[in-house]
Amino acid sequence: MAVSSKKGDKSDILVPAHIGVIMDGNGRWAKKRLFPRKFGHREGAKTFKKIALAGKEMGVKYMTFYAFSTENWKRPKDEVDAIMKLFEDYLDDVSSFEKENIRLIFIGDRSRLSQNLRDKMKHAEDISRDFDSMTVILAVNYGGQSEICKSVREIAKMIKNDELDIDDIDEKLIEDNLYTRDIPPVDLIIRPSGEMRLSNFLIWQSAYAEYYFTDILWPDFKEKDLADAIKAFSDRSRRFGGI
Ligand code: FPP
């Protein structure tokens, strides 16, 4: 569900309530400059902060960023370690988000993450729990298919314990057992870097999302590019299966 922009100067723009961002192109950005790939992720982390704050300024209430997928473990160990270190460094300094009253949530399977990172994630969630200007969701060791399996397993347990009947299974019940249970569906998915696929990102939640693709590599993505994506969204006609 999208909400109208609060901005008087852009009153005709419909701002999506929830934007999902696939932060793609960090490796290519670094390669073009003959830097190691991890430099691209470091720039990508700076872009993440900038674009989250820009989203808040533009009136977006929820932004989910795909930071690490369940498939990304296949990358070389030094690249995976560098990305995990970026998460830790970022969580040591969430002050810019605190100042902006931004709530932080993590989705994904934490069991494979270091205890230190898990503790920092929990701490960041705890201190920002009541912040209400915007919610930033970071998807870390996240996969949409495994999230749906998790939901199905939880429902199956309830059926096994006679707490539920098979006929009780509906969309709402599946949603209630996803990581995103309290978060509205995705209105707009943005994928930079020229790739045009969803890559197992929020596959349930984006059933009726609009898609915006651009060739810009994520580290080069600017506030203006976010505004362009929102404008493109606002110009679309969403019918949700109706006419
Ligand atoms: C995809 O680009 C990017 C990733 C798998 C990692 C994304 C992580 C970050 C931007 C760091 C996030 C940090 C914080 C603090 C949220 P790619 O490496 O696949 O790019 P390529 O397709 O050009 O190789």
Short mmCIF file of C-alpha atoms in Angstrom, two decimals, chain A:
data_model
loop_
_atom_site.label_atom_id
_atom_site.label_comp_id
_atom_site.label_asym_id
_atom_site.label_seq_id
_atom_site.Cartn_x
_atom_site.Cartn_y
_atom_site.Cartn_z
CA MET A 1 0.00 0.00 0.00
CA ALA A 2 1.45 3.37 -0.97
CA VAL A 3 0.90 6.61 0.85
CA SER A 4 0.67 10.07 -0.69
CA SER A 5 3.71 12.22 -0.25
CA LYS A 6 3.58 14.68 2.60
CA LYS A 7 5.68 17.13 0.61
CA GLY A 8 3.65 20.15 -0.47
CA ASP A 9 6.04 20.85 -3.34
CA LYS A 10 5.56 17.36 -4.80
CA SER A 11 1.92 16.92 -3.92
CA ASP A 12 1.18 15.00 -7.08
CA ILE A 13 3.81 12.34 -6.37
CA LEU A 14 2.67 9.08 -4.82
CA VAL A 15 5.47 7.87 -2.56
CA PRO A 16 5.72 4.10 -2.02
CA ALA A 17 5.28 3.06 1.60
CA HIS A 18 7.81 0.23 1.22
CA ILE A 19 10.78 0.15 -1.14
CA GLY A 20 13.05 -2.88 -1.53
CA VAL A 21 16.56 -2.24 -2.82
CA ILE A 22 18.94 -4.82 -4.30
CA MET A 23 22.34 -3.21 -3.78
CA ASP A 24 23.99 -4.64 -6.88
CA GLY A 25 27.09 -3.66 -8.84
CA ASN A 26 29.64 -3.12 -6.07
CA GLY A 27 32.07 -5.64 -7.53
CA ARG A 28 31.90 -4.16 -11.03
CA TRP A 29 32.28 -0.64 -9.63
CA ALA A 30 35.53 -1.70 -7.94
CA LYS A 31 36.78 -3.69 -10.94
CA LYS A 32 36.34 -0.69 -13.24
CA ARG A 33 38.76 1.17 -10.94
CA LEU A 34 41.13 -1.80 -10.59
CA PHE A 35 40.30 -2.02 -6.87
CA PRO A 36 39.58 -5.24 -4.97
CA ARG A 37 35.86 -6.09 -4.86
CA LYS A 38 35.66 -5.33 -1.15
CA PHE A 39 36.32 -1.64 -1.92
CA GLY A 40 33.10 -1.69 -3.91
CA HIS A 41 31.20 -3.06 -0.91
CA ARG A 42 32.67 -0.32 1.28
CA GLU A 43 31.39 2.31 -1.14
CA GLY A 44 28.11 0.42 -1.32
CA ALA A 45 27.74 0.68 2.45
CA LYS A 46 28.14 4.47 2.22
CA THR A 47 25.49 4.55 -0.50
CA PHE A 48 23.18 2.48 1.70
CA LYS A 49 23.32 5.12 4.47
CA LYS A 50 22.87 8.00 2.04
CA ILE A 51 19.90 6.43 0.25
CA ALA A 52 18.16 5.33 3.46
CA LEU A 53 18.33 8.91 4.76
CA ALA A 54 17.15 10.24 1.40
CA GLY A 55 14.21 7.81 1.49
CA LYS A 56 13.22 9.16 4.87
CA GLU A 57 13.40 12.73 3.58
CA MET A 58 11.17 11.76 0.65
CA GLY A 59 8.54 10.28 2.97
CA VAL A 60 9.19 6.54 2.49
CA LYS A 61 8.16 4.66 5.65
CA TYR A 62 9.89 1.28 5.05
CA MET A 63 13.04 0.48 3.10
CA THR A 64 14.47 -3.03 2.88
CA PHE A 65 18.05 -3.40 1.64
CA TYR A 66 19.41 -6.73 0.39
CA ALA A 67 22.80 -6.80 2.07
CA PHE A 68 23.71 -10.51 2.00
CA SER A 69 21.82 -13.42 0.50
CA THR A 70 21.77 -17.07 1.55
CA GLU A 71 23.68 -17.70 -1.70
CA ASN A 72 26.42 -15.11 -1.05
CA TRP A 73 28.36 -17.58 1.15
CA LYS A 74 29.62 -19.06 -2.14
CA ARG A 75 31.89 -16.02 -2.56
CA PRO A 76 35.58 -16.10 -1.62
CA LYS A 77 36.11 -16.08 2.13
CA ASP A 78 37.97 -12.75 2.17
CA GLU A 79 35.04 -11.06 0.38
CA VAL A 80 32.49 -12.58 2.78
CA ASP A 81 34.66 -11.54 5.75
CA ALA A 82 34.92 -7.99 4.39
CA ILE A 83 31.13 -7.71 4.05
CA MET A 84 30.58 -9.07 7.60
CA LYS A 85 33.14 -6.55 8.88
CA LEU A 86 31.21 -3.74 7.15
CA PHE A 87 28.05 -4.82 9.00
CA GLU A 88 29.91 -4.80 12.32
CA ASP A 89 31.52 -1.40 11.66
CA TYR A 90 28.18 0.03 10.64
CA LEU A 91 26.49 -1.31 13.78
CA ASP A 92 29.20 0.27 15.93
CA ASP A 93 28.10 3.61 14.58
CA VAL A 94 24.36 3.78 14.00
CA SER A 95 24.27 7.29 15.48
CA SER A 96 23.19 8.95 12.23
CA PHE A 97 20.12 6.68 12.16
CA GLU A 98 19.44 7.25 15.86
CA LYS A 99 19.50 11.02 15.34
CA GLU A 100 16.97 10.60 12.56
CA ASN A 101 14.66 8.49 14.72
CA ILE A 102 15.00 5.52 12.32
CA ARG A 103 14.08 2.02 13.52
CA LEU A 104 16.41 -0.75 12.40
CA ILE A 105 15.31 -4.36 11.84
CA PHE A 106 17.20 -7.36 10.46
CA ILE A 107 15.63 -10.18 8.49
CA GLY A 108 17.28 -13.46 7.59
CA ASP A 109 18.77 -16.50 9.27
CA ARG A 110 21.14 -15.29 11.99
CA SER A 111 22.32 -18.76 13.01
CA ARG A 112 25.30 -18.70 10.62
CA LEU A 113 26.44 -15.20 11.66
CA SER A 114 29.08 -14.60 14.34
CA GLN A 115 27.84 -14.20 17.91
CA ASN A 116 29.39 -10.74 17.98
CA LEU A 117 27.41 -9.64 14.93
CA ARG A 118 24.22 -11.20 16.29
CA ASP A 119 24.66 -9.32 19.57
CA LYS A 120 25.17 -6.03 17.74
CA MET A 121 22.10 -6.64 15.59
CA LYS A 122 19.96 -7.31 18.61
CA HIS A 123 21.31 -4.24 20.39
CA ALA A 124 20.58 -2.00 17.38
CA GLU A 125 17.04 -3.40 17.18
CA ASP A 126 16.48 -2.95 20.91
CA ILE A 127 17.60 0.68 21.08
CA SER A 128 15.65 1.71 17.98
CA ARG A 129 12.47 -0.26 18.73
CA ASP A 130 10.31 2.83 19.34
CA PHE A 131 11.81 5.07 16.65
CA ASP A 132 9.08 5.96 14.24
CA SER A 133 10.22 8.27 11.47
CA MET A 134 11.03 5.32 9.21
CA THR A 135 11.94 1.62 9.40
CA VAL A 136 15.09 0.38 7.69
CA ILE A 137 15.21 -3.38 7.23
CA LEU A 138 18.53 -5.03 6.44
CA ALA A 139 18.31 -8.46 4.84
CA VAL A 140 21.35 -10.42 6.03
CA ASN A 141 21.74 -14.10 5.18
CA TYR A 142 18.29 -13.74 3.72
CA GLY A 143 16.59 -15.83 1.04
CA GLY A 144 12.93 -15.58 0.08
CA GLN A 145 12.52 -19.29 -0.55
CA SER A 146 14.08 -20.28 2.76
CA GLU A 147 11.89 -17.67 4.51
CA ILE A 148 8.77 -19.32 3.05
CA CYS A 149 10.08 -22.76 4.15
CA LYS A 150 10.53 -21.35 7.66
CA SER A 151 6.93 -20.11 7.66
CA VAL A 152 5.66 -23.50 6.45
CA ARG A 153 7.67 -25.34 9.15
CA GLU A 154 6.18 -23.14 11.88
CA ILE A 155 2.66 -23.70 10.59
CA ALA A 156 3.29 -27.46 10.34
CA LYS A 157 4.42 -27.50 13.99
CA MET A 158 1.18 -25.79 15.06
CA ILE A 159 -0.87 -28.33 13.09
CA LYS A 160 1.11 -31.20 14.61
CA ASN A 161 0.39 -29.78 18.08
CA ASP A 162 -3.33 -29.57 17.23
CA GLU A 163 -3.23 -25.78 17.57
CA LEU A 164 -4.38 -25.31 13.97
CA ASP A 165 -6.38 -27.03 11.28
CA ILE A 166 -5.08 -27.48 7.72
CA ASP A 167 -8.01 -25.39 6.47
CA ASP A 168 -6.74 -22.47 8.57
CA ILE A 169 -3.79 -22.04 6.19
CA ASP A 170 -4.23 -18.89 4.17
CA GLU A 171 -2.10 -16.00 2.90
CA LYS A 172 -2.38 -14.14 6.20
CA LEU A 173 -1.12 -17.14 8.20
CA ILE A 174 1.87 -17.60 5.90
CA GLU A 175 2.63 -13.86 6.16
CA ASP A 176 2.33 -13.96 9.93
CA ASN A 177 5.17 -16.48 10.00
CA LEU A 178 7.54 -14.63 7.69
CA TYR A 179 10.38 -12.43 9.03
CA THR A 180 8.40 -9.44 7.72
CA ARG A 181 5.21 -10.21 9.65
CA ASP A 182 4.69 -6.61 10.86
CA ILE A 183 5.86 -4.91 7.70
CA PRO A 184 3.59 -3.90 4.79
CA PRO A 185 4.06 -5.50 1.36
CA VAL A 186 6.66 -4.08 -0.99
CA ASP A 187 5.42 -1.40 -3.39
CA LEU A 188 8.59 -0.83 -5.37
CA ILE A 189 11.71 -2.89 -5.98
CA ILE A 190 14.78 -1.01 -7.20
CA ARG A 191 17.63 -2.95 -8.78
CA PRO A 192 20.62 -1.04 -10.10
CA SER A 193 23.55 -2.34 -12.21
CA GLY A 194 21.59 -3.48 -15.25
CA GLU A 195 20.47 -6.87 -13.88
CA MET A 196 16.77 -7.59 -14.22
CA ARG A 197 15.92 -10.29 -11.73
CA LEU A 198 14.69 -10.65 -8.18
CA SER A 199 17.42 -13.04 -6.95
CA ASN A 200 15.33 -14.59 -4.16
CA PHE A 201 14.64 -11.17 -2.56
CA LEU A 202 11.26 -10.68 -0.83
CA ILE A 203 9.59 -13.03 -3.29
CA TRP A 204 6.37 -13.33 -1.28
CA GLN A 205 6.22 -9.67 -0.24
CA SER A 206 6.73 -8.26 -3.74
CA ALA A 207 3.88 -10.18 -5.38
CA TYR A 208 2.33 -6.88 -6.51
CA ALA A 209 5.42 -4.67 -6.45
CA GLU A 210 6.44 -2.43 -9.29
CA TYR A 211 10.01 -2.89 -10.56
CA TYR A 212 12.53 -0.22 -11.41
CA PHE A 213 15.79 -1.15 -13.11
CA THR A 214 18.70 1.13 -13.89
CA ASP A 215 22.21 0.58 -15.27
CA ILE A 216 23.80 2.71 -12.53
CA LEU A 217 26.10 0.66 -10.28
CA TRP A 218 25.03 0.77 -6.61
CA PRO A 219 28.02 2.80 -5.31
CA ASP A 220 27.14 5.50 -7.90
CA PHE A 221 23.44 5.55 -6.99
CA LYS A 222 22.45 9.04 -5.82
CA GLU A 223 19.48 10.73 -4.11
CA LYS A 224 18.35 11.94 -7.54
CA ASP A 225 18.22 8.30 -8.75
CA LEU A 226 15.94 7.42 -5.84
CA ALA A 227 13.72 10.39 -6.71
CA ASP A 228 13.61 9.18 -10.35
CA ALA A 229 12.57 5.69 -9.22
CA ILE A 230 9.81 7.13 -7.01
CA LYS A 231 8.61 9.33 -9.85
CA ALA A 232 8.49 6.31 -12.20
CA PHE A 233 6.51 4.40 -9.54
CA SER A 234 4.11 7.31 -9.13
CA ASP A 235 3.45 7.34 -12.88
CA ARG A 236 2.54 3.64 -13.02
CA SER A 237 -1.03 2.40 -12.89
CA ARG A 238 -1.37 -0.31 -10.22
CA ARG A 239 -4.44 -2.47 -10.54
CA PHE A 240 -3.67 -5.38 -8.17
CA GLY A 241 -5.41 -7.76 -10.55
CA GLY A 242 -8.42 -5.50 -11.01
CA ILE A 243 -9.11 -3.23 -13.99
#
